[in-house]
mmCIF file of C-alpha atoms in Angstrom:
data_model
loop_
_atom_site.group_PDB
_atom_site.id
_atom_site.type_symbol
_atom_site.label_atom_id
_atom_site.label_comp_id
_atom_site.label_asym_id
_atom_site.label_seq_id
_atom_site.Cartn_x
_atom_site.Cartn_y
_atom_site.Cartn_z
ATOM 1 C CA UNK A 10 154.842 266.728 -48.542
ATOM 2 C CA UNK A 11 157.423 264.491 -50.061
ATOM 3 C CA UNK A 12 156.396 262.615 -53.215
ATOM 4 C CA UNK A 13 158.441 259.562 -54.210
ATOM 5 C CA UNK A 14 158.735 257.960 -57.697
ATOM 6 C CA UNK A 15 159.831 254.397 -57.039
ATOM 7 C CA UNK A 16 161.658 252.202 -59.522
ATOM 8 C CA UNK A 17 159.616 249.135 -60.522
ATOM 9 C CA UNK A 18 161.403 245.803 -60.023
ATOM 10 C CA UNK A 19 158.866 243.364 -61.417
ATOM 11 C CA UNK A 20 160.275 241.061 -64.083
ATOM 12 C CA UNK A 21 159.838 242.647 -67.510
ATOM 13 C CA UNK A 22 158.468 245.916 -66.187
ATOM 14 C CA UNK A 23 159.988 249.027 -67.823
ATOM 15 C CA UNK A 24 157.399 251.725 -67.129
ATOM 16 C CA UNK A 25 157.565 254.586 -64.623
ATOM 17 C CA UNK A 26 154.654 256.118 -62.754
ATOM 18 C CA UNK A 27 155.678 259.771 -63.306
ATOM 19 C CA UNK A 28 157.747 261.459 -66.028
ATOM 20 C CA UNK A 29 159.777 264.594 -65.603
ATOM 21 C CA UNK A 30 156.729 266.573 -66.747
ATOM 22 C CA UNK A 31 154.661 265.399 -63.743
ATOM 23 C CA UNK A 32 157.606 266.056 -61.451
ATOM 24 C CA UNK A 33 157.612 269.644 -62.610
ATOM 25 C CA UNK A 34 153.908 270.029 -61.854
ATOM 26 C CA UNK A 35 154.256 268.587 -58.367
ATOM 27 C CA UNK A 36 157.303 270.759 -57.635
ATOM 28 C CA UNK A 37 155.336 273.803 -58.781
ATOM 29 C CA UNK A 38 152.705 272.970 -56.113
ATOM 30 C CA UNK A 39 155.407 273.343 -53.498
ATOM 31 C CA UNK A 40 156.257 269.682 -52.714
ATOM 32 C CA UNK A 41 159.555 267.874 -52.673
ATOM 33 C CA UNK A 42 160.037 265.051 -55.173
ATOM 34 C CA UNK A 43 162.334 262.048 -54.790
ATOM 35 C CA UNK A 44 163.058 259.798 -57.753
ATOM 36 C CA UNK A 45 164.848 256.501 -57.301
ATOM 37 C CA UNK A 46 167.943 256.220 -59.440
ATOM 38 C CA UNK A 47 167.141 254.720 -62.862
ATOM 39 C CA UNK A 48 163.345 254.736 -62.264
ATOM 40 C CA UNK A 49 162.584 256.170 -65.730
ATOM 41 C CA UNK A 50 165.651 254.987 -67.641
ATOM 42 C CA UNK A 51 164.032 252.069 -69.477
ATOM 43 C CA UNK A 52 161.079 254.208 -70.409
ATOM 44 C CA UNK A 53 163.352 256.793 -71.957
ATOM 45 C CA UNK A 54 163.638 259.315 -69.079
ATOM 46 C CA UNK A 55 167.150 259.844 -67.743
ATOM 47 C CA UNK A 56 167.924 260.835 -64.179
ATOM 48 C CA UNK A 57 169.277 264.100 -65.506
ATOM 49 C CA UNK A 58 165.821 265.035 -66.869
ATOM 50 C CA UNK A 59 164.272 264.559 -63.428
ATOM 51 C CA UNK A 60 167.112 266.590 -61.835
ATOM 52 C CA UNK A 61 166.428 269.382 -64.328
ATOM 53 C CA UNK A 62 162.754 269.472 -63.166
ATOM 54 C CA UNK A 63 163.861 269.807 -59.503
ATOM 55 C CA UNK A 64 163.743 266.232 -58.293
ATOM 56 C CA UNK A 65 166.303 264.684 -55.946
ATOM 57 C CA UNK A 66 167.781 261.368 -57.132
ATOM 58 C CA UNK A 67 167.851 258.722 -54.435
ATOM 59 C CA UNK A 68 170.035 255.609 -54.708
ATOM 60 C CA UNK A 69 168.007 252.926 -52.872
ATOM 61 C CA UNK A 70 164.471 251.760 -52.388
ATOM 62 C CA UNK A 71 165.039 251.650 -48.632
ATOM 63 C CA UNK A 72 165.682 255.393 -48.580
ATOM 64 C CA UNK A 73 162.705 256.054 -50.848
ATOM 65 C CA UNK A 74 160.389 254.218 -48.471
ATOM 66 C CA UNK A 75 161.891 255.937 -45.440
ATOM 67 C CA UNK A 76 161.591 259.483 -46.746
ATOM 68 C CA UNK A 77 158.468 259.566 -48.957
ATOM 69 C CA UNK A 78 155.059 260.667 -47.616
ATOM 70 C CA UNK A 79 153.372 259.562 -50.851
ATOM 71 C CA UNK A 80 155.131 256.819 -52.699
ATOM 72 C CA UNK A 81 154.056 255.614 -56.170
ATOM 73 C CA UNK A 82 155.086 253.083 -58.775
ATOM 74 C CA UNK A 83 153.420 251.044 -61.585
ATOM 75 C CA UNK A 84 153.078 247.390 -60.505
ATOM 76 C CA UNK A 85 152.420 245.345 -57.355
ATOM 77 C CA UNK A 86 154.692 245.383 -54.318
ATOM 78 C CA UNK A 87 157.165 242.567 -54.334
ATOM 79 C CA UNK A 88 157.802 240.549 -51.152
ATOM 80 C CA UNK A 89 161.162 242.213 -50.613
ATOM 81 C CA UNK A 90 159.288 245.535 -50.296
ATOM 82 C CA UNK A 91 156.741 244.481 -47.658
ATOM 83 C CA UNK A 92 158.956 245.187 -44.722
ATOM 84 C CA UNK A 93 159.737 248.705 -45.960
ATOM 85 C CA UNK A 94 156.097 249.903 -45.846
ATOM 86 C CA UNK A 95 155.438 252.055 -42.815
ATOM 87 C CA UNK A 96 152.563 253.366 -40.779
ATOM 88 C CA UNK A 97 150.634 256.341 -42.213
ATOM 89 C CA UNK A 98 152.640 256.331 -45.427
ATOM 90 C CA UNK A 99 150.490 256.775 -48.567
ATOM 91 C CA UNK A 100 151.207 254.342 -51.401
ATOM 92 C CA UNK A 101 149.737 254.242 -54.909
ATOM 93 C CA UNK A 102 150.280 251.442 -57.434
ATOM 94 C CA UNK A 103 148.482 248.618 -59.252
ATOM 95 C CA UNK A 104 148.015 246.358 -56.258
ATOM 96 C CA UNK A 105 145.416 243.957 -57.710
ATOM 97 C CA UNK A 106 144.507 243.186 -54.095
ATOM 98 C CA UNK A 107 141.841 240.567 -54.601
ATOM 99 C CA UNK A 108 144.354 238.250 -56.248
ATOM 100 C CA UNK A 109 147.227 238.922 -53.822
ATOM 101 C CA UNK A 110 146.374 238.013 -50.212
ATOM 102 C CA UNK A 111 149.957 238.113 -48.931
ATOM 103 C CA UNK A 112 150.424 241.622 -50.370
ATOM 104 C CA UNK A 113 147.154 242.723 -48.755
ATOM 105 C CA UNK A 114 148.277 241.352 -45.388
ATOM 106 C CA UNK A 115 151.522 243.271 -45.676
ATOM 107 C CA UNK A 116 149.605 246.459 -46.359
ATOM 108 C CA UNK A 117 147.341 245.891 -43.378
ATOM 109 C CA UNK A 118 150.212 245.005 -41.042
ATOM 110 C CA UNK A 119 152.157 248.146 -42.022
ATOM 111 C CA UNK A 120 149.114 250.410 -41.280
ATOM 112 C CA UNK A 121 149.851 252.416 -44.406
ATOM 113 C CA UNK A 122 147.191 254.086 -46.606
ATOM 114 C CA UNK A 123 147.077 252.228 -49.911
ATOM 115 C CA UNK A 124 145.400 252.978 -53.201
ATOM 116 C CA UNK A 125 145.146 250.417 -56.017
ATOM 117 C CA UNK A 126 145.591 252.346 -59.213
ATOM 118 C CA UNK A 127 143.535 250.115 -61.511
ATOM 119 C CA UNK A 128 140.307 251.105 -59.768
ATOM 120 C CA UNK A 129 141.008 254.839 -59.767
ATOM 121 C CA UNK A 130 140.489 255.681 -63.477
ATOM 122 C CA UNK A 131 137.370 257.707 -64.252
ATOM 123 C CA UNK A 132 137.775 257.301 -68.052
ATOM 124 C CA UNK A 133 139.404 253.871 -68.146
ATOM 125 C CA UNK A 134 143.101 253.057 -67.640
ATOM 126 C CA UNK A 135 145.628 254.005 -70.323
ATOM 127 C CA UNK A 136 147.225 250.675 -69.523
ATOM 128 C CA UNK A 137 144.082 248.926 -70.850
ATOM 129 C CA UNK A 138 144.283 250.887 -74.104
ATOM 130 C CA UNK A 139 147.972 250.076 -74.390
ATOM 131 C CA UNK A 140 147.408 246.358 -73.605
ATOM 132 C CA UNK A 141 144.695 246.130 -76.239
ATOM 133 C CA UNK A 142 146.633 247.852 -79.014
ATOM 134 C CA UNK A 143 150.005 246.226 -78.338
ATOM 135 C CA UNK A 144 148.386 242.897 -77.552
ATOM 136 C CA UNK A 145 146.911 242.858 -81.053
ATOM 137 C CA UNK A 146 150.361 243.463 -82.518
ATOM 138 C CA UNK A 147 151.897 240.759 -80.324
ATOM 139 C CA UNK A 148 149.223 238.406 -81.647
ATOM 140 C CA UNK A 149 150.177 239.237 -85.229
ATOM 141 C CA UNK A 150 153.827 238.525 -84.330
ATOM 142 C CA UNK A 151 152.761 235.187 -82.789
ATOM 143 C CA UNK A 152 151.030 234.335 -86.044
ATOM 144 C CA UNK A 153 154.364 234.325 -87.882
ATOM 145 C CA UNK A 154 155.661 230.952 -89.065
ATOM 146 C CA UNK A 155 158.934 231.622 -87.251
ATOM 147 C CA UNK A 156 156.993 231.768 -83.946
ATOM 148 C CA UNK A 157 155.001 228.610 -84.545
ATOM 149 C CA UNK A 158 151.968 230.326 -86.080
ATOM 150 C CA UNK A 159 150.222 229.352 -89.283
ATOM 151 C CA UNK A 160 151.876 232.250 -91.101
ATOM 152 C CA UNK A 161 148.869 234.283 -92.281
ATOM 153 C CA UNK A 162 149.214 237.969 -93.045
ATOM 154 C CA UNK A 163 146.705 240.104 -91.295
ATOM 155 C CA UNK A 164 144.983 241.681 -94.339
ATOM 156 C CA UNK A 165 145.896 238.928 -96.784
ATOM 157 C CA UNK A 166 147.725 239.200 -100.089
ATOM 158 C CA UNK A 167 146.596 239.091 -103.679
ATOM 159 C CA UNK A 168 144.835 235.727 -103.935
ATOM 160 C CA UNK A 169 145.424 234.884 -100.213
ATOM 161 C CA UNK A 170 142.679 235.780 -97.679
ATOM 162 C CA UNK A 171 143.378 237.749 -94.538
ATOM 163 C CA UNK A 172 143.037 236.699 -90.946
ATOM 164 C CA UNK A 173 139.781 236.015 -89.130
ATOM 165 C CA UNK A 174 140.049 237.394 -85.609
ATOM 166 C CA UNK A 175 137.689 236.934 -82.638
ATOM 167 C CA UNK A 176 137.816 239.530 -79.833
ATOM 168 C CA UNK A 177 136.201 238.490 -76.592
ATOM 169 C CA UNK A 178 135.030 241.604 -74.744
ATOM 170 C CA UNK A 179 134.061 244.948 -76.187
ATOM 171 C CA UNK A 180 135.311 247.151 -73.402
ATOM 172 C CA UNK A 181 138.273 249.514 -73.503
ATOM 173 C CA UNK A 182 140.819 246.702 -74.035
ATOM 174 C CA UNK A 183 138.783 245.030 -76.792
ATOM 175 C CA UNK A 184 138.006 248.231 -78.580
ATOM 176 C CA UNK A 185 141.674 249.196 -78.488
ATOM 177 C CA UNK A 186 142.676 245.915 -80.040
ATOM 178 C CA UNK A 187 139.841 246.289 -82.627
ATOM 179 C CA UNK A 188 141.115 249.723 -83.699
ATOM 180 C CA UNK A 189 144.476 248.265 -84.610
ATOM 181 C CA UNK A 190 143.256 245.052 -86.279
ATOM 182 C CA UNK A 191 140.530 246.716 -88.285
ATOM 183 C CA UNK A 192 142.942 249.414 -89.503
ATOM 184 C CA UNK A 193 145.310 246.643 -90.694
ATOM 185 C CA UNK A 194 142.578 244.843 -92.595
ATOM 186 C CA UNK A 195 141.694 241.848 -90.429
ATOM 187 C CA UNK A 196 138.196 240.310 -90.531
ATOM 188 C CA UNK A 197 137.063 240.881 -86.996
ATOM 189 C CA UNK A 198 134.184 239.620 -84.870
ATOM 190 C CA UNK A 199 133.636 241.139 -81.430
ATOM 191 C CA UNK A 200 131.705 239.250 -78.757
ATOM 192 C CA UNK A 201 130.221 240.924 -75.751
ATOM 193 C CA UNK A 202 127.259 240.524 -73.345
ATOM 194 C CA UNK A 203 126.126 244.172 -73.811
ATOM 195 C CA UNK A 204 123.905 244.782 -76.814
ATOM 196 C CA UNK A 205 124.435 248.536 -76.497
ATOM 197 C CA UNK A 206 128.204 248.076 -76.726
ATOM 198 C CA UNK A 207 127.857 245.904 -79.817
ATOM 199 C CA UNK A 208 125.536 248.418 -81.521
ATOM 200 C CA UNK A 209 128.027 251.203 -80.771
ATOM 201 C CA UNK A 210 130.879 249.193 -82.304
ATOM 202 C CA UNK A 211 128.966 248.334 -85.490
ATOM 203 C CA UNK A 212 128.022 252.039 -85.933
ATOM 204 C CA UNK A 213 131.571 253.258 -85.263
ATOM 205 C CA UNK A 214 132.983 250.885 -87.886
ATOM 206 C CA UNK A 215 130.228 251.471 -90.409
ATOM 207 C CA UNK A 216 128.870 247.935 -90.173
ATOM 208 C CA UNK A 217 132.305 246.500 -91.216
ATOM 209 C CA UNK A 218 132.775 244.624 -87.946
ATOM 210 C CA UNK A 219 130.702 241.593 -86.961
ATOM 211 C CA UNK A 220 129.277 241.338 -83.439
ATOM 212 C CA UNK A 221 127.847 238.420 -81.576
ATOM 213 C CA UNK A 222 126.553 237.688 -78.060
ATOM 214 C CA UNK A 223 129.337 236.224 -75.989
ATOM 215 C CA UNK A 224 128.312 232.675 -75.109
ATOM 216 C CA UNK A 225 130.276 229.491 -74.936
ATOM 217 C CA UNK A 226 128.084 228.032 -77.709
ATOM 218 C CA UNK A 227 128.740 230.971 -80.121
ATOM 219 C CA UNK A 228 132.454 230.880 -79.393
ATOM 220 C CA UNK A 229 132.530 227.152 -80.128
ATOM 221 C CA UNK A 230 130.899 227.758 -83.526
ATOM 222 C CA UNK A 231 133.581 230.256 -84.607
ATOM 223 C CA UNK A 232 136.759 228.742 -83.229
ATOM 224 C CA UNK A 233 137.382 226.154 -86.006
ATOM 225 C CA UNK A 234 137.536 228.981 -88.586
ATOM 226 C CA UNK A 235 139.190 231.591 -86.362
ATOM 227 C CA UNK A 236 142.891 232.372 -86.835
ATOM 228 C CA UNK A 237 143.372 234.485 -83.714
ATOM 229 C CA UNK A 238 141.448 234.895 -80.424
ATOM 230 C CA UNK A 239 142.053 237.869 -78.147
ATOM 231 C CA UNK A 240 140.730 237.535 -74.618
ATOM 232 C CA UNK A 241 139.737 240.975 -73.330
ATOM 233 C CA UNK A 242 137.206 239.773 -70.785
ATOM 234 C CA UNK A 243 137.224 240.795 -67.132
ATOM 235 C CA UNK A 244 136.439 237.438 -65.574
ATOM 236 C CA UNK A 245 134.913 237.284 -62.102
ATOM 237 C CA UNK A 246 137.518 235.849 -59.782
ATOM 238 C CA UNK A 247 135.015 233.514 -58.092
ATOM 239 C CA UNK A 248 134.093 231.743 -61.359
ATOM 240 C CA UNK A 249 135.355 228.136 -61.654
ATOM 241 C CA UNK A 250 134.242 227.382 -65.183
ATOM 242 C CA UNK A 251 135.919 228.345 -68.453
ATOM 243 C CA UNK A 252 134.683 230.431 -71.381
ATOM 244 C CA UNK A 253 136.970 228.457 -73.684
ATOM 245 C CA UNK A 254 137.839 224.986 -72.380
ATOM 246 C CA UNK A 255 140.555 222.640 -73.605
ATOM 247 C CA UNK A 256 138.264 220.723 -75.937
ATOM 248 C CA UNK A 257 137.299 223.963 -77.642
ATOM 249 C CA UNK A 258 140.973 224.918 -78.105
ATOM 250 C CA UNK A 259 141.496 221.558 -79.785
ATOM 251 C CA UNK A 260 138.979 222.524 -82.497
ATOM 252 C CA UNK A 261 141.234 225.410 -83.634
ATOM 253 C CA UNK A 262 143.524 224.852 -86.591
ATOM 254 C CA UNK A 263 147.188 224.126 -85.867
ATOM 255 C CA UNK A 264 149.208 227.390 -85.722
ATOM 256 C CA UNK A 265 146.229 229.515 -84.679
ATOM 257 C CA UNK A 266 146.871 232.062 -81.959
ATOM 258 C CA UNK A 267 145.393 232.883 -78.588
ATOM 259 C CA UNK A 268 146.371 236.180 -76.953
ATOM 260 C CA UNK A 269 145.174 236.374 -73.350
ATOM 261 C CA UNK A 270 145.376 240.134 -72.717
ATOM 262 C CA UNK A 271 143.216 240.098 -69.617
ATOM 263 C CA UNK A 272 145.334 237.388 -67.985
ATOM 264 C CA UNK A 273 142.437 236.402 -65.746
ATOM 265 C CA UNK A 274 142.724 232.792 -64.686
ATOM 266 C CA UNK A 275 139.732 230.778 -65.762
ATOM 267 C CA UNK A 276 138.649 232.317 -69.066
ATOM 268 C CA UNK A 277 140.778 229.979 -71.177
ATOM 269 C CA UNK A 278 141.576 226.597 -69.691
ATOM 270 C CA UNK A 279 144.941 226.319 -71.447
ATOM 271 C CA UNK A 280 146.213 229.652 -70.115
ATOM 272 C CA UNK A 281 149.208 230.149 -67.955
ATOM 273 C CA UNK A 282 150.993 233.457 -67.422
ATOM 274 C CA UNK A 283 154.202 234.210 -69.406
ATOM 275 C CA UNK A 284 156.813 236.982 -69.432
ATOM 276 C CA UNK A 285 158.358 239.168 -72.079
ATOM 277 C CA UNK A 286 161.521 236.967 -71.836
ATOM 278 C CA UNK A 287 159.585 233.830 -72.758
ATOM 279 C CA UNK A 288 156.237 235.073 -74.033
ATOM 280 C CA UNK A 289 154.803 232.103 -75.981
ATOM 281 C CA UNK A 290 154.048 228.455 -75.649
ATOM 282 C CA UNK A 291 152.205 225.969 -77.812
ATOM 283 C CA UNK A 292 149.411 223.846 -76.360
ATOM 284 C CA UNK A 293 146.921 221.691 -78.343
ATOM 285 C CA UNK A 294 148.788 222.957 -81.480
ATOM 286 C CA UNK A 295 147.766 226.590 -80.750
ATOM 287 C CA UNK A 296 150.252 229.375 -80.058
ATOM 288 C CA UNK A 297 149.463 231.054 -76.740
ATOM 289 C CA UNK A 298 150.719 234.581 -75.890
ATOM 290 C CA UNK A 299 149.942 235.304 -72.244
ATOM 291 C CA UNK A 300 152.276 238.037 -71.032
ATOM 292 C CA UNK A 301 150.823 239.705 -67.952
ATOM 293 C CA UNK A 302 152.182 243.233 -68.484
ATOM 294 C CA UNK A 303 151.971 243.805 -72.241
ATOM 295 C CA UNK A 304 152.081 247.647 -71.788
ATOM 296 C CA UNK A 305 155.655 247.301 -70.443
ATOM 297 C CA UNK A 306 156.759 246.574 -74.019
ATOM 298 C CA UNK A 307 155.869 250.161 -74.998
ATOM 299 C CA UNK A 308 157.206 251.711 -71.823
ATOM 300 C CA UNK A 309 157.640 255.220 -73.102
ATOM 301 C CA UNK A 310 154.195 255.791 -74.568
ATOM 302 C CA UNK A 311 152.437 253.987 -71.744
ATOM 303 C CA UNK A 312 154.388 255.894 -69.112
ATOM 304 C CA UNK A 313 153.493 259.251 -70.669
ATOM 305 C CA UNK A 314 149.804 258.362 -70.961
ATOM 306 C CA UNK A 315 149.612 256.665 -67.540
ATOM 307 C CA UNK A 316 151.431 259.412 -65.705
ATOM 308 C CA UNK A 317 149.125 262.073 -67.163
ATOM 309 C CA UNK A 318 146.071 260.102 -66.045
ATOM 310 C CA UNK A 319 147.161 259.744 -62.393
ATOM 311 C CA UNK A 320 148.730 263.154 -61.933
ATOM 312 C CA UNK A 321 145.405 264.641 -60.746
ATOM 313 C CA UNK A 322 145.214 262.017 -57.976
ATOM 314 C CA UNK A 323 148.775 262.787 -56.854
ATOM 315 C CA UNK A 324 148.174 266.508 -56.792
ATOM 316 C CA UNK A 325 144.864 266.194 -54.950
ATOM 317 C CA UNK A 326 146.386 263.943 -52.288
ATOM 318 C CA UNK A 327 149.435 266.132 -51.859
ATOM 319 C CA UNK A 328 147.573 269.459 -51.848
ATOM 320 C CA UNK A 329 144.353 268.490 -50.095
ATOM 321 C CA UNK A 330 145.176 265.448 -47.978
ATOM 322 C CA UNK A 331 143.752 261.945 -48.330
ATOM 323 C CA UNK A 332 140.314 262.587 -46.815
ATOM 324 C CA UNK A 333 139.470 265.667 -48.855
ATOM 325 C CA UNK A 334 140.907 264.151 -52.041
ATOM 326 C CA UNK A 335 138.687 261.129 -51.564
ATOM 327 C CA UNK A 336 135.632 263.280 -50.814
ATOM 328 C CA UNK A 337 136.125 265.197 -54.088
ATOM 329 C CA UNK A 338 136.885 262.140 -56.241
ATOM 330 C CA UNK A 339 134.777 258.981 -55.923
ATOM 331 C CA UNK A 340 137.087 257.024 -58.229
ATOM 332 C CA UNK A 341 140.057 257.683 -55.963
ATOM 333 C CA UNK A 342 137.900 256.809 -52.984
ATOM 334 C CA UNK A 343 136.766 253.485 -54.415
ATOM 335 C CA UNK A 344 140.425 252.591 -55.169
ATOM 336 C CA UNK A 345 141.427 252.815 -51.510
ATOM 337 C CA UNK A 346 142.530 249.331 -50.482
ATOM 338 C CA UNK A 347 143.872 249.802 -46.930
ATOM 339 C CA UNK A 348 143.637 252.559 -44.379
ATOM 340 C CA UNK A 349 145.832 252.374 -41.269
ATOM 341 C CA UNK A 350 145.287 248.663 -40.699
ATOM 342 C CA UNK A 351 141.692 248.483 -42.029
ATOM 343 C CA UNK A 352 140.782 246.708 -45.300
ATOM 344 C CA UNK A 353 138.704 249.141 -47.408
ATOM 345 C CA UNK A 354 138.400 247.138 -50.694
ATOM 346 C CA UNK A 355 135.082 245.337 -51.183
ATOM 347 C CA UNK A 356 136.173 242.807 -53.789
ATOM 348 C CA UNK A 357 139.125 241.730 -51.682
ATOM 349 C CA UNK A 358 136.795 241.266 -48.722
ATOM 350 C CA UNK A 359 134.459 239.043 -50.737
ATOM 351 C CA UNK A 360 137.148 236.887 -52.307
ATOM 352 C CA UNK A 361 139.517 236.573 -49.358
ATOM 353 C CA UNK A 362 136.810 236.357 -46.696
ATOM 354 C CA UNK A 363 138.199 239.379 -44.840
ATOM 355 C CA UNK A 364 136.089 241.964 -43.014
ATOM 356 C CA UNK A 365 136.092 245.364 -44.654
ATOM 357 C CA UNK A 366 134.956 248.917 -43.947
ATOM 358 C CA UNK A 367 133.897 251.475 -46.566
ATOM 359 C CA UNK A 368 136.508 254.187 -47.184
ATOM 360 C CA UNK A 369 134.060 256.948 -46.423
ATOM 361 C CA UNK A 370 133.267 255.329 -43.014
ATOM 362 C CA UNK A 371 136.846 254.748 -41.936
ATOM 363 C CA UNK A 372 137.714 258.342 -42.856
ATOM 364 C CA UNK A 373 134.546 259.741 -41.192
ATOM 365 C CA UNK A 374 133.397 261.562 -44.332
ATOM 366 C CA UNK A 375 130.225 259.538 -45.099
ATOM 367 C CA UNK A 376 128.007 262.517 -44.070
ATOM 368 C CA UNK A 377 129.772 264.928 -46.373
ATOM 369 C CA UNK A 378 128.980 265.827 -50.019
ATOM 370 C CA UNK A 379 130.786 262.950 -51.722
ATOM 371 C CA UNK A 380 131.586 262.763 -55.391
ATOM 372 C CA UNK A 381 129.839 259.615 -56.643
ATOM 373 C CA UNK A 382 131.450 256.673 -58.411
ATOM 374 C CA UNK A 383 130.099 253.284 -59.482
ATOM 375 C CA UNK A 384 131.562 250.177 -57.737
ATOM 376 C CA UNK A 385 134.806 249.045 -59.325
ATOM 377 C CA UNK A 386 133.516 245.414 -59.819
ATOM 378 C CA UNK A 387 130.274 243.487 -59.536
ATOM 379 C CA UNK A 388 131.590 241.553 -56.589
ATOM 380 C CA UNK A 389 129.782 242.515 -53.336
ATOM 381 C CA UNK A 390 130.634 241.833 -49.675
ATOM 382 C CA UNK A 391 128.496 242.322 -46.552
ATOM 383 C CA UNK A 392 131.322 241.195 -44.299
ATOM 384 C CA UNK A 393 131.512 244.579 -42.600
ATOM 385 C CA UNK A 394 133.968 245.626 -39.958
ATOM 386 C CA UNK A 395 133.114 248.458 -37.573
ATOM 387 C CA UNK A 396 135.779 251.010 -36.933
#
């Protein structure tokens, strides 16, 4: 098969889905590898390095789409790419389908086989770890007086207290942010809805991190004395309320910071998405940092970690075929978004009111010995479509 490494074109995106190391592994399996010119350049991987590992450098996206059996990149498909998708082609990227109905329609119309990478990670996405760690550092930069912040140093100075930080969500993103902030000496409180998660955090940090149940009332109590809030909550897309509303933001001191790492609309009422080129805005006197692809700022490290995590998926698809790869790996199977014109993503079905069919049914493998995996989200849909 022909594996293609596509250059990402989203604004502010510098990562690459496969480094020269992954190319070498795929070549060793006997497959051809195409790499779009400059695909890894901004992440620190020159075209010459890919050539050395046996890849062919291709000038244009059009040729990449035309020649690749399995095509992969980091972020969503842009509208200019929709028309290049083709029937039976396998594509793998962070589609975020539930939030992008036009992109989903393009995938269905093309009759390609699409996997959304964010649902495919058995041990959590390296992008989540990167977003949490780098998001914490971006928050500290936003706290600087020169960026509109109140100018507090994270651990304090002799005679000057350190920052009080509230992390909403104790999952992979929140724990990654906590690891950085605790190491730098911040006074951190983590809020979550899982008591087990909070117990684990307090034990890991030897009772030096506060934990609280994540409720609107508890958040409201802490905000007036909190210097920085990091939102690491995965917010259900059908929720219409806010965890932090505008009136709550108003209670924060001028120059405090909100870092919305999750970038889920609805958690914080004053949120709107920003880019690396213009990452901050001030609303209600509070500095907001709401860049949607924080990991792109550390493109080299994130690319290396991310590529290593998805390489097994690529090798399984290339070596075994889609059906057998999905039978052996439930996390890959649950990430299937579209299969030859059929929607196979449950959350997208529920939120976009589209009929869907389970991946194992559309591939006729439901009666085989399937590797199990939990659902990717809590959102359920009974709007079933028969093949």
